[in-house]
Short mmCIF file of C-alpha atoms in Angstrom, two decimals:
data_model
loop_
_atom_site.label_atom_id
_atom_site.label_comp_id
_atom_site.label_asym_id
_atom_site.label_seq_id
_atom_site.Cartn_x
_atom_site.Cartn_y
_atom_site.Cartn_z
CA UNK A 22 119.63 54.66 76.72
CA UNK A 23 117.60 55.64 79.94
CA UNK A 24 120.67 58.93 80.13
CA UNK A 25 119.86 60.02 76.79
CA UNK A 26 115.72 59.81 78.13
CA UNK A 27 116.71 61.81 80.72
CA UNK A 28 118.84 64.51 78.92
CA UNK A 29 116.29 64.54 76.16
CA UNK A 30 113.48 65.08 78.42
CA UNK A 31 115.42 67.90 80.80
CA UNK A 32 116.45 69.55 77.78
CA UNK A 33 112.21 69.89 76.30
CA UNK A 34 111.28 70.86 79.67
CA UNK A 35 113.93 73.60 79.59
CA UNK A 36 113.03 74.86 75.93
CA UNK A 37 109.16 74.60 76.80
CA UNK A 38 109.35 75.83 80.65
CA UNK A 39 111.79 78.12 81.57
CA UNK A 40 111.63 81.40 80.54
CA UNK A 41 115.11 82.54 77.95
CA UNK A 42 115.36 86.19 79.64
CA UNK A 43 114.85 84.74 83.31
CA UNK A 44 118.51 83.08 81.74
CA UNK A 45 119.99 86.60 80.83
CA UNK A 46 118.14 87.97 83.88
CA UNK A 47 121.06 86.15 86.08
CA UNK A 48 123.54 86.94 84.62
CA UNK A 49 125.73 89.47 86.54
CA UNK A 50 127.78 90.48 83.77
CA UNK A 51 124.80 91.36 81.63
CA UNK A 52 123.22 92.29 84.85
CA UNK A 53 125.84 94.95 85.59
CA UNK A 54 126.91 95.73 82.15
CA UNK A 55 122.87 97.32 81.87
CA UNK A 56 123.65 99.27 85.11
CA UNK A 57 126.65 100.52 83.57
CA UNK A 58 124.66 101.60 80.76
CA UNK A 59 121.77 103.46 82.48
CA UNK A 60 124.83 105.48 84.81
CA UNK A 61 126.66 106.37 81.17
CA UNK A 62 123.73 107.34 79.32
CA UNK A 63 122.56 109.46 82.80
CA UNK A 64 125.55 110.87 82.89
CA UNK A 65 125.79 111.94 79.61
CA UNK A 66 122.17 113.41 79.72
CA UNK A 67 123.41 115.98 82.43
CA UNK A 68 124.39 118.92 81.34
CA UNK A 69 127.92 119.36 83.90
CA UNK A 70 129.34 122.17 82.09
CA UNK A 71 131.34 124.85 84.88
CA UNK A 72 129.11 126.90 86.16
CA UNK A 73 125.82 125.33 85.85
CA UNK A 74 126.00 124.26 89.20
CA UNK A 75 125.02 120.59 88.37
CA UNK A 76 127.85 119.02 89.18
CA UNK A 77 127.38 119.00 92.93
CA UNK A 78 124.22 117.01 92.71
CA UNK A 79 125.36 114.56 89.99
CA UNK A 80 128.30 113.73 92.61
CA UNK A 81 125.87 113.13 95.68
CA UNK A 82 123.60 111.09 93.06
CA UNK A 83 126.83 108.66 92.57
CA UNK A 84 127.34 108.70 96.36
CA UNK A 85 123.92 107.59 96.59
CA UNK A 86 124.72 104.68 94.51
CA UNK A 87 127.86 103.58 95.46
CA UNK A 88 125.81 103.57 99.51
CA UNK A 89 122.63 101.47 97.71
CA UNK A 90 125.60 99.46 96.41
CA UNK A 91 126.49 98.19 99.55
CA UNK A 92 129.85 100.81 100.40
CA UNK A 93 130.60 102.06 103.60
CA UNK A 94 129.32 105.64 104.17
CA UNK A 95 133.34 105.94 105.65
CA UNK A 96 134.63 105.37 102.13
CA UNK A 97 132.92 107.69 100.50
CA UNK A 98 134.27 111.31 100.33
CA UNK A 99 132.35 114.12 99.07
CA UNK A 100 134.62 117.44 98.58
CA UNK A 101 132.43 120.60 97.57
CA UNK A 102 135.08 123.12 95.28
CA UNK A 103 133.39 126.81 94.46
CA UNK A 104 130.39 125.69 91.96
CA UNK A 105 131.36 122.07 91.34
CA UNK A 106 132.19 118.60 93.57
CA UNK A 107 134.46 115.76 93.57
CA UNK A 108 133.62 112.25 94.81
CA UNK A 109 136.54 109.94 96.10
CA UNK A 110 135.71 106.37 96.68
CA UNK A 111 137.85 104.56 98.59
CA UNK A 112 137.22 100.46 97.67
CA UNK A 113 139.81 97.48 99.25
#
């Protein structure tokens, strides 16, 4: 009996206490599925049609993430061509 008690009594303080998005807040799928998200739907905003020039910019924005991410500066390539860019990203 004192097992159920002490279930019954953790399980109140968890519905009364703890906060349900702190839950969701942790975890990393969700976590990195939102990130995922955000870079999509910023991607998608951009207008990186040839010859608008953005291209270049949106590449050294993902290079800035991929660094803030925790990769090497060595495995990250940035390769300028005429009005656009490509990044390579070397993971292991």
């Amino acid at each position: 009996m004192c097992y159920r008690n002490s279930f019954l009594g953790l399980l109140l303080f968890n519905l009364l206490f703890i906060n349900p998005s702190s839950a969701a807040d942790n975890d990393p799928v969700e976590h990195y599925s939102k990130r995922a998200t955000a870079q999509l739907r910023d991607a998608i905003s951009r207008e990186t049609v040839r010859g608008a020039g953005i291209v270049p910019a949106y590449a050294a924005t993902l290079q800035d993430t991929f660094l803030a991410a925790g990769f090497p500066s060595d495995a990250l390539t940035l390769v300028p061509y005429n009005d656009t860019a490509s990044l390579i990203v070397r993971y292991a």
